[in-house]
Amino acid sequence: MKKLTAIVSLVISANILSASASEPANADTSKPTPAQWTDISLFHINRLDAKNSTPLIWFNHENGDYFLEARINFDWSNTAGLFLGKTFSRSKKFWITPKLGMLFAGRSSDGYNGFSPEFNFGGNIGSFEYFTMNQHTIAVDDKPDFVYQYTEARFKCLHNHLAICYAIQFYKEQRAGAEW
């Protein structure tokens, strides 16, 4: 998993460098351009039920309407994920990004191998922002399928210097014979 983390980090760095170098110095900024952003998030997770802690690396890149996401240890321990998607309705009030991803554990026996359809949606109406991530993951080995959802609602106040935020997560494993 350490080699995989190093490889993903190198790919992310190369992507950021090539994106910053692709903008010409004399670019016409008066014309509207499609959305383009890159986000790299690094977290350190100390799980209550495990002896070891793990890094969580999350990389998002959107260019126009197309979305690329790479993440390590987000969906499952010792697991990397790669997601591709397309964003629709680029208005500030509402947007939606359906994605399709693959999770892979490499040689790790406690990792997860599977496929994951997912969609994110959100928006911004005045001082109110909302976002939700909905994921259904289907295993290709002996691990359970699972459903995950993260929802966040935020109200910005004091001239955008303070925000009141509510967030909730939902995770449910789907096992053979289990009822919802």
PDB file of C-alpha atoms in Angstrom, residues 87-97 120-132 152 154 156:
ATOM      1  CA  THR A  87     -21.172  17.436 -13.758  1.00  0.00           C
ATOM      2  CA  PHE A  88     -24.543  18.653 -14.988  1.00  0.00           C
ATOM      3  CA  SER A  89     -26.298  21.971 -14.316  1.00  0.00           C
ATOM      4  CA  ARG A  90     -23.363  24.226 -13.499  1.00  0.00           C
ATOM      5  CA  SER A  91     -25.601  26.838 -11.862  1.00  0.00           C
ATOM      6  CA  LYS A  92     -24.763  27.866  -8.325  1.00  0.00           C
ATOM      7  CA  LYS A  93     -28.219  26.874  -7.041  1.00  0.00           C
ATOM      8  CA  PHE A  94     -28.021  23.198  -8.043  1.00  0.00           C
ATOM      9  CA  TRP A  95     -25.513  20.853  -9.659  1.00  0.00           C
ATOM     10  CA  ILE A  96     -25.200  17.067  -9.831  1.00  0.00           C
ATOM     11  CA  THR A  97     -22.200  14.840 -10.613  1.00  0.00           C
ATOM     12  CA  ASN A 120     -22.782  14.068  -5.561  1.00  0.00           C
ATOM     13  CA  PHE A 121     -25.082  17.057  -5.642  1.00  0.00           C
ATOM     14  CA  GLY A 122     -25.176  20.427  -4.018  1.00  0.00           C
ATOM     15  CA  GLY A 123     -25.756  24.094  -4.433  1.00  0.00           C
ATOM     16  CA  ASN A 124     -25.577  27.582  -3.027  1.00  0.00           C
ATOM     17  CA  ILE A 125     -28.595  29.829  -2.450  1.00  0.00           C
ATOM     18  CA  GLY A 126     -27.517  33.122  -0.937  1.00  0.00           C
ATOM     19  CA  SER A 127     -25.834  32.378   2.382  1.00  0.00           C
ATOM     20  CA  PHE A 128     -27.039  28.751   2.407  1.00  0.00           C
ATOM     21  CA  GLU A 129     -24.867  25.947   0.954  1.00  0.00           C
ATOM     22  CA  TYR A 130     -25.634  22.244   0.756  1.00  0.00           C
ATOM     23  CA  PHE A 131     -23.777  19.137  -0.411  1.00  0.00           C
ATOM     24  CA  THR A 132     -24.412  15.397  -0.389  1.00  0.00           C
ATOM     25  CA  GLU A 152     -23.707  18.784   4.863  1.00  0.00           C
ATOM     26  CA  ARG A 154     -24.057  25.306   5.949  1.00  0.00           C
ATOM     27  CA  LYS A 156     -22.664  31.569   6.230  1.00  0.00           C
TER      28      LYS A 156
END
